[in-house]
mmCIF file of C-alpha atoms in Angstrom:
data_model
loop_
_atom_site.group_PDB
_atom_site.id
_atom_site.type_symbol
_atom_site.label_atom_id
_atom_site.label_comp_id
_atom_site.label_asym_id
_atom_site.label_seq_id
_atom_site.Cartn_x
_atom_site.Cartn_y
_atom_site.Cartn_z
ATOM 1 C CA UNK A 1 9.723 -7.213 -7.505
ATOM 2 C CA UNK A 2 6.179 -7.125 -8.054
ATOM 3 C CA UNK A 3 2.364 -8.687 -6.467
ATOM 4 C CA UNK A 4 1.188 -10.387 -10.039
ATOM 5 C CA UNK A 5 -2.551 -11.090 -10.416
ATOM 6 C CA UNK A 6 -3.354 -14.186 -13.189
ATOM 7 C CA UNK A 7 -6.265 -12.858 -14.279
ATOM 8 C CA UNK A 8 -6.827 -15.222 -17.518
ATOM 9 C CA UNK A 9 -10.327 -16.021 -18.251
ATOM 10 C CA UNK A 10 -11.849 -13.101 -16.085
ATOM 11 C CA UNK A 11 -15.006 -11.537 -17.821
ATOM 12 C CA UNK A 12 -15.175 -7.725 -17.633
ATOM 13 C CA UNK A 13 -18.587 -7.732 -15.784
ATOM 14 C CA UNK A 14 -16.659 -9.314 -13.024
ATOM 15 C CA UNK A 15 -14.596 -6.363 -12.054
ATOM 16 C CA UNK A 16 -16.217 -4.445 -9.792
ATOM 17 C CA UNK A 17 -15.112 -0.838 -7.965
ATOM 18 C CA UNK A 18 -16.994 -0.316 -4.710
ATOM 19 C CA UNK A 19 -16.004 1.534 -1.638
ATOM 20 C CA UNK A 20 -16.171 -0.357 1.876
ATOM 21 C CA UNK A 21 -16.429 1.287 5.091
ATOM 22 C CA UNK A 22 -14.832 -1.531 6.847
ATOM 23 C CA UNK A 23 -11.674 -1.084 4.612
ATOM 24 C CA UNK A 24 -11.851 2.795 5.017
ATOM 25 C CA UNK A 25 -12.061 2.322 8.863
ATOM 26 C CA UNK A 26 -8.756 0.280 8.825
ATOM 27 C CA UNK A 27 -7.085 3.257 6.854
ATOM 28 C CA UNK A 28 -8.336 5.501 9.529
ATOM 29 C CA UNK A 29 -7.097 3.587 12.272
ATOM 30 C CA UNK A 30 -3.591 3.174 10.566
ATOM 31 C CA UNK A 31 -3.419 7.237 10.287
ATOM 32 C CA UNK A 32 -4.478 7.271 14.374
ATOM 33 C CA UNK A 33 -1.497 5.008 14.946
ATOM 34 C CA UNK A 34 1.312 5.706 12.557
ATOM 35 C CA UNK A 35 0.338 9.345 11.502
ATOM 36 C CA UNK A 36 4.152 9.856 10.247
ATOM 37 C CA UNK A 37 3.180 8.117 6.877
ATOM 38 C CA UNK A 38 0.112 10.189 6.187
ATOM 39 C CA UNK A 39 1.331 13.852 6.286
ATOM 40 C CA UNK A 40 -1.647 15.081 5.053
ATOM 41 C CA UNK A 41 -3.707 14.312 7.715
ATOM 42 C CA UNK A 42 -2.604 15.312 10.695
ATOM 43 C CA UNK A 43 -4.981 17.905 11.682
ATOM 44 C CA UNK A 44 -7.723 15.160 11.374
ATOM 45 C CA UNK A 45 -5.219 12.901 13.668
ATOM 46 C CA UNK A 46 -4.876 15.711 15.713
ATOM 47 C CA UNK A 47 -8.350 16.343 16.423
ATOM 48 C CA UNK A 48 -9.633 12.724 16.331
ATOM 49 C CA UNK A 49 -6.856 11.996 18.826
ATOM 50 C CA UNK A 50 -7.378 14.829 21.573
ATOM 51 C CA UNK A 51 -11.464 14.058 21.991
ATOM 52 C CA UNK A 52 -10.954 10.181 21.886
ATOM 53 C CA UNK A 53 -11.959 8.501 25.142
ATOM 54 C CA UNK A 54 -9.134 6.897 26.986
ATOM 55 C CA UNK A 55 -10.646 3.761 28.038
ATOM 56 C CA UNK A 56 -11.152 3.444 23.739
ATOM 57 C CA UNK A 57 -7.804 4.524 23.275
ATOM 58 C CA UNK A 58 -6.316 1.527 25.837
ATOM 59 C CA UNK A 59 -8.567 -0.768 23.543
ATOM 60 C CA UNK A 60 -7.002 0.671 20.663
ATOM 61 C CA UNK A 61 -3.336 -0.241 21.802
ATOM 62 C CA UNK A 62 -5.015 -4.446 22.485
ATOM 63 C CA UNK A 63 -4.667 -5.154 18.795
ATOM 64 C CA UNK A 64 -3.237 -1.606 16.675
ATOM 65 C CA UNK A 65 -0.434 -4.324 15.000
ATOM 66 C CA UNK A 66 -3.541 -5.612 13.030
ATOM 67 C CA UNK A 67 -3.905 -2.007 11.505
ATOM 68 C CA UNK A 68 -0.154 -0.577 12.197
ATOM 69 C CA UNK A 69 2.376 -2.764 11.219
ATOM 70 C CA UNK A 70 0.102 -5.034 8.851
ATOM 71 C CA UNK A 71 -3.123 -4.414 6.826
ATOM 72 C CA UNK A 72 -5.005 -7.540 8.384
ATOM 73 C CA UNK A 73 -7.247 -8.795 5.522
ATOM 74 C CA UNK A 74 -9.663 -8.769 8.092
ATOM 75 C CA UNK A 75 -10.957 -5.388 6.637
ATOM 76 C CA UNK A 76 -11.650 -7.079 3.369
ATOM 77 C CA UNK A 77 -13.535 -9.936 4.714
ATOM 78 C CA UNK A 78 -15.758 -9.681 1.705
ATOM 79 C CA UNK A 79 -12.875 -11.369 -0.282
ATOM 80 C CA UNK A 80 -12.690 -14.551 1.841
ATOM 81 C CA UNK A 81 -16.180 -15.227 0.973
ATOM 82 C CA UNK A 82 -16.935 -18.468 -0.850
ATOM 83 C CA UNK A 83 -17.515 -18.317 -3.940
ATOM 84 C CA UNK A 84 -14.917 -15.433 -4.559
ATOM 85 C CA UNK A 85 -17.515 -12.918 -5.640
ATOM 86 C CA UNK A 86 -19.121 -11.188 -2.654
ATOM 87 C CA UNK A 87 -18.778 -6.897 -2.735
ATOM 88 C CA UNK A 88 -18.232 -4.417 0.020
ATOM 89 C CA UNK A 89 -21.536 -3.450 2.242
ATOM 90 C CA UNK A 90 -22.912 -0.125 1.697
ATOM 91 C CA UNK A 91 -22.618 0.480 5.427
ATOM 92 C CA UNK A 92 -20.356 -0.140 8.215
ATOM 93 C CA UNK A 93 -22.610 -2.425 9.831
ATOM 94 C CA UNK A 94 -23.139 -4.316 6.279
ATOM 95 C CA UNK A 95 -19.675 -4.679 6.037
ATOM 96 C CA UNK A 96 -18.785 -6.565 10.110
ATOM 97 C CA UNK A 97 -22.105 -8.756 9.316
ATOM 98 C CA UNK A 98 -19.548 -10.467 5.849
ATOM 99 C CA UNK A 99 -17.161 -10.274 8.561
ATOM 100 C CA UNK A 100 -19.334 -12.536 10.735
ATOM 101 C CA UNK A 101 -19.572 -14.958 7.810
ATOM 102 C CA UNK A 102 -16.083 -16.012 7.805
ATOM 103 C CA UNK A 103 -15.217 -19.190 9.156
ATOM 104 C CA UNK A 104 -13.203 -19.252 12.559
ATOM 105 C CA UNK A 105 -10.453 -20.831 10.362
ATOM 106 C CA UNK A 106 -9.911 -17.703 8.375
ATOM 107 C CA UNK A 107 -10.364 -15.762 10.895
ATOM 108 C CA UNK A 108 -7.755 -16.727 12.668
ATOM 109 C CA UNK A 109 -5.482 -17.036 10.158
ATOM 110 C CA UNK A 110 -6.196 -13.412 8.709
ATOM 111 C CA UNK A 111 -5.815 -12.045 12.215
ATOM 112 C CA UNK A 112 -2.374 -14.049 12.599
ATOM 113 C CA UNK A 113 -0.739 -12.278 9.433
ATOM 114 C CA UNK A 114 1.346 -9.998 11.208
ATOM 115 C CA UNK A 115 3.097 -13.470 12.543
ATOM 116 C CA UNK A 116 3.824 -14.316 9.434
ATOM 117 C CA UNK A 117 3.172 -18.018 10.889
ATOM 118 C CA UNK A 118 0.748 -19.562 8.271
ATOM 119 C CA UNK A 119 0.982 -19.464 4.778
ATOM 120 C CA UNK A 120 -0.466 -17.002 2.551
ATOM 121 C CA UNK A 121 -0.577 -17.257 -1.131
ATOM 122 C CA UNK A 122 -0.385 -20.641 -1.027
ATOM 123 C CA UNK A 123 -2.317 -23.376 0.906
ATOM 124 C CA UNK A 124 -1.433 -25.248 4.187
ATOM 125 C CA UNK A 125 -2.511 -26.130 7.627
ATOM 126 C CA UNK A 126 -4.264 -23.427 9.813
ATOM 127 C CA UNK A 127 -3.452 -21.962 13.358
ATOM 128 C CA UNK A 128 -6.373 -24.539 14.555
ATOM 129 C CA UNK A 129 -5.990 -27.512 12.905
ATOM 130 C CA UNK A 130 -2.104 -27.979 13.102
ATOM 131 C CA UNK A 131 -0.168 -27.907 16.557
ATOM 132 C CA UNK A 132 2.798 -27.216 14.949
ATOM 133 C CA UNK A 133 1.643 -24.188 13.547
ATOM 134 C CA UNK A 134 -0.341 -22.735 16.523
ATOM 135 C CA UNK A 135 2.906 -23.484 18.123
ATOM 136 C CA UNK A 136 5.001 -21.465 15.704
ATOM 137 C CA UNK A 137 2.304 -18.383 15.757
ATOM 138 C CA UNK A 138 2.744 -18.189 19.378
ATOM 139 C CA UNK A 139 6.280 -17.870 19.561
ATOM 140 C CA UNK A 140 6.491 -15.329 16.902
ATOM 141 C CA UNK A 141 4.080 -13.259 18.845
ATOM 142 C CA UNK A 142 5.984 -13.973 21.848
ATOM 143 C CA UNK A 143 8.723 -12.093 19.893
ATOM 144 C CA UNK A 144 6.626 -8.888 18.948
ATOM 145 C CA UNK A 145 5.920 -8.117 22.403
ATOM 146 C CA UNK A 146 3.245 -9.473 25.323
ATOM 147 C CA UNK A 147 0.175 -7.821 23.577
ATOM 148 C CA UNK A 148 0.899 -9.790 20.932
ATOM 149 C CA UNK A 149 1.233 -12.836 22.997
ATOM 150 C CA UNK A 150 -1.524 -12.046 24.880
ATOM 151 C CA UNK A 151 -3.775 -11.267 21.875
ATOM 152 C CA UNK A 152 -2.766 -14.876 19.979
ATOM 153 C CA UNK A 153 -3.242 -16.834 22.825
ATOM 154 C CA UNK A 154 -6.955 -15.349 23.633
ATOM 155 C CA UNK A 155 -7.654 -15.844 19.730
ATOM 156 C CA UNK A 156 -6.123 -19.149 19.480
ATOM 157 C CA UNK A 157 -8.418 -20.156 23.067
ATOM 158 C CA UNK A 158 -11.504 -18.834 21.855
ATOM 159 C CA UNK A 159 -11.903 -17.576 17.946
ATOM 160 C CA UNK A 160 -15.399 -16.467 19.135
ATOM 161 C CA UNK A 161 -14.934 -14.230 21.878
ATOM 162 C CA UNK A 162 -12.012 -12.262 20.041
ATOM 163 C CA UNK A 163 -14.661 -12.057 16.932
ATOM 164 C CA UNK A 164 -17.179 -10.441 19.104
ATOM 165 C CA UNK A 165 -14.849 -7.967 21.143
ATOM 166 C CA UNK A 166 -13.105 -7.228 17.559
ATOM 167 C CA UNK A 167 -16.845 -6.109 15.908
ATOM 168 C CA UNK A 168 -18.099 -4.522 19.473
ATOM 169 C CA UNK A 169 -14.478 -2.552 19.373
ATOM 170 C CA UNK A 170 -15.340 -0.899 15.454
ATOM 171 C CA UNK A 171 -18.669 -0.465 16.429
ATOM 172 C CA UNK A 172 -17.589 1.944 19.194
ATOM 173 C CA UNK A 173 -14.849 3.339 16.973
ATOM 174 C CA UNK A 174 -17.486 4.267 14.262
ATOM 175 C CA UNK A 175 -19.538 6.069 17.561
ATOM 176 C CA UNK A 176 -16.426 7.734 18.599
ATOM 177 C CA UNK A 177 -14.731 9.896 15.048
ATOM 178 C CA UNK A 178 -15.298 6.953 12.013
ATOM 179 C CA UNK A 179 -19.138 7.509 10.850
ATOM 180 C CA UNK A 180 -18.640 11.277 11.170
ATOM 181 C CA UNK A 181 -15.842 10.669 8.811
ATOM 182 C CA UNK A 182 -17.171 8.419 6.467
ATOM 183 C CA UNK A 183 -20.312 10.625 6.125
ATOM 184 C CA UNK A 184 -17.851 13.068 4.039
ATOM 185 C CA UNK A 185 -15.364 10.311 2.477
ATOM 186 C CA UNK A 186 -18.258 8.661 1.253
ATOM 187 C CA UNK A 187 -18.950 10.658 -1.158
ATOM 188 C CA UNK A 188 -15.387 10.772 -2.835
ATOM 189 C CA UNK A 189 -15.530 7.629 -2.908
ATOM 190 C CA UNK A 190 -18.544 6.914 -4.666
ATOM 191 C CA UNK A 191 -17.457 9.390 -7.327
ATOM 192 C CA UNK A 192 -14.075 7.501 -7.628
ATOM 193 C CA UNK A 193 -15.788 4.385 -8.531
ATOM 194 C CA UNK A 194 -18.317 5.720 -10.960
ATOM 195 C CA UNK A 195 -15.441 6.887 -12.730
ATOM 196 C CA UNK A 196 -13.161 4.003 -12.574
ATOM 197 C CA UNK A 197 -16.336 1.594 -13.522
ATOM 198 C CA UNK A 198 -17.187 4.131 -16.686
ATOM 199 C CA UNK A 199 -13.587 3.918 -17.785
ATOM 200 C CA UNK A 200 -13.577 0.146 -17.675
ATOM 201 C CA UNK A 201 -16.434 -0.237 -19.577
ATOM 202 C CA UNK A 202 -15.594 2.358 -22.200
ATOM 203 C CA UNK A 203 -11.763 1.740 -22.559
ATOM 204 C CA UNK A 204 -10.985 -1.702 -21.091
ATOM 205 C CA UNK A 205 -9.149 -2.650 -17.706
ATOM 206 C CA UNK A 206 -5.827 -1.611 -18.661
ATOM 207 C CA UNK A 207 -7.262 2.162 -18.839
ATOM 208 C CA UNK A 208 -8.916 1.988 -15.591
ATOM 209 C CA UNK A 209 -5.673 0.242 -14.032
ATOM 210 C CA UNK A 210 -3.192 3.236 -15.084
ATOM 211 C CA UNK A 211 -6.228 5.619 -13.356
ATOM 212 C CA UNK A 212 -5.949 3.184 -9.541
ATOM 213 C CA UNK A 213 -2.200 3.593 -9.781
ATOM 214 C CA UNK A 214 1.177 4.111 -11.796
ATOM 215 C CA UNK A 215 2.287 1.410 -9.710
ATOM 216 C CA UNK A 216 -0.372 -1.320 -11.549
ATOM 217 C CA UNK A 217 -0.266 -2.135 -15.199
ATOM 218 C CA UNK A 218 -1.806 -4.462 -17.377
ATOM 219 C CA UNK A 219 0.672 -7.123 -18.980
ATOM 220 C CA UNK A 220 -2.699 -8.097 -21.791
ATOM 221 C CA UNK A 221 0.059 -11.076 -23.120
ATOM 222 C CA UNK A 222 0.570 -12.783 -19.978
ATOM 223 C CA UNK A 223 -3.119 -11.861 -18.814
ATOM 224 C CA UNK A 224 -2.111 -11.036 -15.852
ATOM 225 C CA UNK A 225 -1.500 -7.285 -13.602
ATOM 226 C CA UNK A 226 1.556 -6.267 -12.636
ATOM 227 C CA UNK A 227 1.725 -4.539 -8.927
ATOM 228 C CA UNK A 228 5.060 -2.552 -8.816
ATOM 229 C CA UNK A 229 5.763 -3.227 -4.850
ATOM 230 C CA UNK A 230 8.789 -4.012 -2.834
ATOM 231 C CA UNK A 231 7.930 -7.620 -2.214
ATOM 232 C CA UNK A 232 6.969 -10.388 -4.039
ATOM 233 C CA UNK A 233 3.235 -12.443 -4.287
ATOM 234 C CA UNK A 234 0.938 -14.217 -6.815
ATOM 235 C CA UNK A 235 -2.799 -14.624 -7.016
ATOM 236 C CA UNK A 236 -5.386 -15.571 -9.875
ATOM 237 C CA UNK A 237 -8.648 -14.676 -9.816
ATOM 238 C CA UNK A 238 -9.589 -18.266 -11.060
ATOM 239 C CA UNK A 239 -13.469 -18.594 -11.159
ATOM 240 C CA UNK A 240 -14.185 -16.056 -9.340
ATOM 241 C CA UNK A 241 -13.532 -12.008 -9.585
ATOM 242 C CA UNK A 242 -11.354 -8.788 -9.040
ATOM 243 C CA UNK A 243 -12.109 -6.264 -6.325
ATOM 244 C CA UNK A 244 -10.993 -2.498 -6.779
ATOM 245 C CA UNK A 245 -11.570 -0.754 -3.314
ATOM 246 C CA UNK A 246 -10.869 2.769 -3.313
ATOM 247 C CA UNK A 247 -9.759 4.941 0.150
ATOM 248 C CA UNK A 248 -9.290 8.634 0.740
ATOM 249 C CA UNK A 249 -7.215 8.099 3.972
ATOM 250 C CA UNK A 250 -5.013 5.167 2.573
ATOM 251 C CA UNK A 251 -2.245 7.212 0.543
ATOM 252 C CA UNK A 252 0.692 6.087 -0.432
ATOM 253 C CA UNK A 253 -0.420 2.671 1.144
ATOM 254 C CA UNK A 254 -1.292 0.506 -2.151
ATOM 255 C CA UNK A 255 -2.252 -2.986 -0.934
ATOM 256 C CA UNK A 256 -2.905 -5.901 -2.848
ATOM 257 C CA UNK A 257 -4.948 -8.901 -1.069
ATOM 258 C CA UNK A 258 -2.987 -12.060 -2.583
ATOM 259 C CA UNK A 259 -4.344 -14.335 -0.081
ATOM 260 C CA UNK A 260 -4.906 -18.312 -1.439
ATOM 261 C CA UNK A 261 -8.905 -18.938 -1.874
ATOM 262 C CA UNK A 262 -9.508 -15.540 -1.481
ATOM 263 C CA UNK A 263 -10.779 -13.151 -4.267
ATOM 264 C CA UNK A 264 -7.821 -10.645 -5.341
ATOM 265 C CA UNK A 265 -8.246 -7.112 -4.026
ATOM 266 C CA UNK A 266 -6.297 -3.620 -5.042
ATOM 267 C CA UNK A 267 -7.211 -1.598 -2.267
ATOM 268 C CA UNK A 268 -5.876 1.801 -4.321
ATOM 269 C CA UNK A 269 -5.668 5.378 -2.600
ATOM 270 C CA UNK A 270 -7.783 7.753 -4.487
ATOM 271 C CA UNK A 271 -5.495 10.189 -6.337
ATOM 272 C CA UNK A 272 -4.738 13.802 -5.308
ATOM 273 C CA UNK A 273 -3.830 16.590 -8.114
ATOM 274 C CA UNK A 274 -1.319 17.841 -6.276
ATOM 275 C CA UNK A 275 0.748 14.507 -6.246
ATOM 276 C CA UNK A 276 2.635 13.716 -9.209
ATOM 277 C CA UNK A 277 3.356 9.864 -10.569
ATOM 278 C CA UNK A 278 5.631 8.366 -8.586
ATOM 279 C CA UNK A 279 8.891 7.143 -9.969
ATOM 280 C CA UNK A 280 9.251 3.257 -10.388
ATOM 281 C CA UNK A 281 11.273 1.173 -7.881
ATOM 282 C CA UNK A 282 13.367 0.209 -10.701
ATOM 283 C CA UNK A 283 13.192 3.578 -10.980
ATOM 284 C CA UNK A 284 14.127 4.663 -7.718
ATOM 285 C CA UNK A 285 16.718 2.004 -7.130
ATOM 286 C CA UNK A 286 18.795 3.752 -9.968
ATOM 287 C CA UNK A 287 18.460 6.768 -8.531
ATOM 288 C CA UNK A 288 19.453 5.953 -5.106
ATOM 289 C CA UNK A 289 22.065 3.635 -6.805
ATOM 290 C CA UNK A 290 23.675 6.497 -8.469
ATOM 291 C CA UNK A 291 23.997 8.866 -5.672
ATOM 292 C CA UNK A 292 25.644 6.545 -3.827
ATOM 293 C CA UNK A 293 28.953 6.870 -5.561
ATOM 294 C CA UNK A 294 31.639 9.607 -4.167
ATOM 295 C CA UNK A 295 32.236 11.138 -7.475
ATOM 296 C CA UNK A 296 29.059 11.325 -8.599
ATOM 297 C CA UNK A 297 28.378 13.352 -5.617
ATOM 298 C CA UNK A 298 30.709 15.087 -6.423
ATOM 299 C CA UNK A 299 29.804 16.475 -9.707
ATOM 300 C CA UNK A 300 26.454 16.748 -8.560
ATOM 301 C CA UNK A 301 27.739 19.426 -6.659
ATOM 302 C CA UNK A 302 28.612 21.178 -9.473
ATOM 303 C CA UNK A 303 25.432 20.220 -11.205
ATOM 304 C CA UNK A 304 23.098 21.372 -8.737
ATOM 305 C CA UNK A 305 24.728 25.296 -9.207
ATOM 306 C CA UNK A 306 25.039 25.320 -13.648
ATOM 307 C CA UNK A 307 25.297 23.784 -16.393
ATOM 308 C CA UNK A 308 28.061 22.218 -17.106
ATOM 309 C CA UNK A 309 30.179 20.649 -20.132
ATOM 310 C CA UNK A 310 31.721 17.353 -20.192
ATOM 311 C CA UNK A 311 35.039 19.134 -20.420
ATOM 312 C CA UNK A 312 34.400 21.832 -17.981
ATOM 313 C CA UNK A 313 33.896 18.692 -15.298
ATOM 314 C CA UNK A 314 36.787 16.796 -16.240
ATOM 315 C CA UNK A 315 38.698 19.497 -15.570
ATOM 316 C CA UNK A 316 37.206 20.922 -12.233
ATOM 317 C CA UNK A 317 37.504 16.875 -10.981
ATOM 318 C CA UNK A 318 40.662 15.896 -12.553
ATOM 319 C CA UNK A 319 39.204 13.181 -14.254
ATOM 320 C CA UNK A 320 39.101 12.361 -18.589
ATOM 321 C CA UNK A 321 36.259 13.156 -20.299
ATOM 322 C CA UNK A 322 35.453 9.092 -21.073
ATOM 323 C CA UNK A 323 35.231 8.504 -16.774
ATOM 324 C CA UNK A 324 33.087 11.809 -16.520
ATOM 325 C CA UNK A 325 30.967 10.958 -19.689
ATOM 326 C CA UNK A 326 30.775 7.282 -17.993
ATOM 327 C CA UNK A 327 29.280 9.231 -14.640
ATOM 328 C CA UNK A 328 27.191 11.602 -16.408
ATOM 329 C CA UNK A 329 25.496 8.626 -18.525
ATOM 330 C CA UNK A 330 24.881 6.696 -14.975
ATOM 331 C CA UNK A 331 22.860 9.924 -13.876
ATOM 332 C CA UNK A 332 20.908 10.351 -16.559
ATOM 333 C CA UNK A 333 19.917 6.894 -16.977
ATOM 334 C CA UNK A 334 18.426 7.523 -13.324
ATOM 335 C CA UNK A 335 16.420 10.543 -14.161
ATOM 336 C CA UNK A 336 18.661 13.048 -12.301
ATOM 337 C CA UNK A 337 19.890 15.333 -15.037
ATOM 338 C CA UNK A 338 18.664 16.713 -17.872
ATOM 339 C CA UNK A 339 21.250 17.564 -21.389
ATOM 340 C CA UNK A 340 20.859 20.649 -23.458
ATOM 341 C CA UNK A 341 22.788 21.866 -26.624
ATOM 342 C CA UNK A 342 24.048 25.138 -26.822
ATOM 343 C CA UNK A 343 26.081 25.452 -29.969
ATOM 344 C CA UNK A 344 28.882 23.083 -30.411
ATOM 345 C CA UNK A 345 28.293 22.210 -26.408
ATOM 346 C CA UNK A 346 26.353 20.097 -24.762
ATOM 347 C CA UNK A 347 25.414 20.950 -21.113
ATOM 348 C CA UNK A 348 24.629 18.941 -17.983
ATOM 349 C CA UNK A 349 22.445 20.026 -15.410
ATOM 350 C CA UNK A 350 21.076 18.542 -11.901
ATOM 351 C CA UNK A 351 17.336 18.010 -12.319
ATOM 352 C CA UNK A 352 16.622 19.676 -8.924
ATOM 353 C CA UNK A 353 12.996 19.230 -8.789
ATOM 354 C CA UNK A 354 13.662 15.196 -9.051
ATOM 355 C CA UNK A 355 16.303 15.032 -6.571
ATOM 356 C CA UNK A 356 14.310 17.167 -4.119
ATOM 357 C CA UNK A 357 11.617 14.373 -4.634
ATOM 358 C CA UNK A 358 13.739 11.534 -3.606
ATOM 359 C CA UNK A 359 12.979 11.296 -0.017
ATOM 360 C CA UNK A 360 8.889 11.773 -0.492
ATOM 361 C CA UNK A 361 9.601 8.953 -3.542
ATOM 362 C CA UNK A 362 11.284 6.869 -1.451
ATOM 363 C CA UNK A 363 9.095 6.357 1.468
ATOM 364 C CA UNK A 364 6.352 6.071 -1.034
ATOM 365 C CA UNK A 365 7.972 3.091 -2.407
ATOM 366 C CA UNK A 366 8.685 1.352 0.687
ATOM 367 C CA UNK A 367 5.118 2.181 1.934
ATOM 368 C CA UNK A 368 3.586 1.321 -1.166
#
């Protein structure tokens, strides 16, 4: 499974790296409201959290499925621009006034993804225009829960009043903990950018795609980029261009904006030393795949304590050597033990360090 991006015909000076505030302030949101999937900042949570006013943390709770269970496109309204071309403001404020410029249509619709009522990478009627949709967006927000009722049936009343408590609402967030924050992320981010756009014009896009993410690759004879993620989408960027937008709060969320009419976006987390490449989901699925068989378990037991021969294991498990070598070969195929010769024997051992890694690996997939 994989988020493909058709990028044939697209000129290099139209790929552009640029921080956005607005983006950043939806990652910092997120981390405020689903801090299990950002370990690594939960002393910022944590301190954010216990000065926050309460009557901004009720506010918070109106609309958090726009930031907590999806990643409205909302915060990269710069995309929806016509002409597919627009960038990122260099400030917050910069940033809501694109906002302002998108049609009620598309706002609506962007604000209605976590529905999943309208289409999205391909084109069809809108919340406003069709009655069978707005019917069908209100009864899947009737199933979230009443906020989300209550939310879709103020934006479907009146687009413009939700648009002007949504930009008064970031406003006061950036008052309350963001611009503090993005006075020090800033400059990360910047720096992340100057080095992605140097590597794209010194060594090409597929270079400066393996530096956003493992996870992205360049297929140059399809012209198109691969997104390794555990769903499915397609965009082209057509006439108009690709977006890189880096975050420092956003890891291991990789999002890719695939929305029809809308300029394609890899909003990428900016990459920490200490985290190695993640594994594939192929990847991972063999992995997970092969520890789910009793046996193998079983001689990973063993595995996990020595080294072991083929032999050695067919006796311990009363098995022949051909079902054991069959095993073995299934396990190493997934990355989970590593073969050494010593002499005449060869000798199986658990790769700890990968196993070990499985849980972080998998919730990094799925979050991806």
């Amino acid at each position: 499974m994989s988020v493909d991006i058709d990028i044939s015909g697209l000129r290099p000076e139209r790929v552009s790296v640029v921080p956005s505030p607005l983006a950043e302030l939806s990652m910092a949101l997120h981390a405020l409201a689903e801090p299990g999937h950002h370990p690594g900042l939960q002393g910022w949570v944590t301190g954010v959290t216990a000065r926050l006013d309460s009557h901004l943390a009720d506010r918070m709770c109106e609309a958090d499925f726009l930031w907590r269970t999806t990643f409205s496109d909302l915060f990269l309204p710069y995309a929806g621009i016509p002409g597919r071309a627009a960038l990122p403001g260099a400030t917050l404020a910069e940033d809501m006034d694109l906002l302002d410029k998108l049609s009620d249509e598309q706002f609506v619709d962007a604000a209605l993804e976590f529905t999943c009522a309208t289409c999205y990478s391909t084109p069809g009627p809108t919340a406003l225009s069709d009655a069978g949709v707005r019917g069908r967006a209100l009864e899947l927000a009737a199933a979230r829960g009443p906020r989300q009722l209550r939310f879709t049936e103020r934006l479907l009343a009146d687009p413009p009043r939700t648009r002007a408590w949504l930009r008064q609402f970031l406003q006061d967030c950036d008052e309350a903990f963001f611009a503090d924050a993005w006075s020090r992320l800033r400059h990360q981010l910047a720096a992340d950018a100057r080095h992605k756009t140097d590597l794209l014009r010194r060594r090409g896009l597929a270079e400066a795609l393996a530096a956003v993410s493992p996870a992205v690759t360049l297929d140059e004879t399809k012209d198109r980029i691969v997104v390794d993620k555990l769903g499915e989408g397609r965009t082209a960027t057509g006439d108009g261009g690709l977006l890189l937008v880096p975050t420092s709060l956003g890891w291991p969320h990789l999002m890719v904006l695939h929305r029809h009419g809308w300029q394609p976006v890899l909003h990428y987390p900016v990459a920490s030393p200490e985290l190695s490449a993640p594994p594939s989901l192929e990847q991972l699925t063999l992995r997970m795949t092969a520890l789910s068989h009793p046996v193998r378990m079983r001689i990973c037991r063993h595995l996990a304590r020595s080294a072991y021969t083929t032999s050695e294991l067919a006796q311990a498990h009363g098995m022949t050597a051909p079902e054991i070598s069959r095993h073995l070969g299934v396990l190493k195929k997934a990355g989970l033990i590593t073969t050494r010769r010593r002499g005449r024997y060869v000798l199986h051992q658990m790769d700890v360090t990968a196993v070990a890694r499985l849980g972080s690996d998998f919730l990094e997939g799925i979050l991806r």
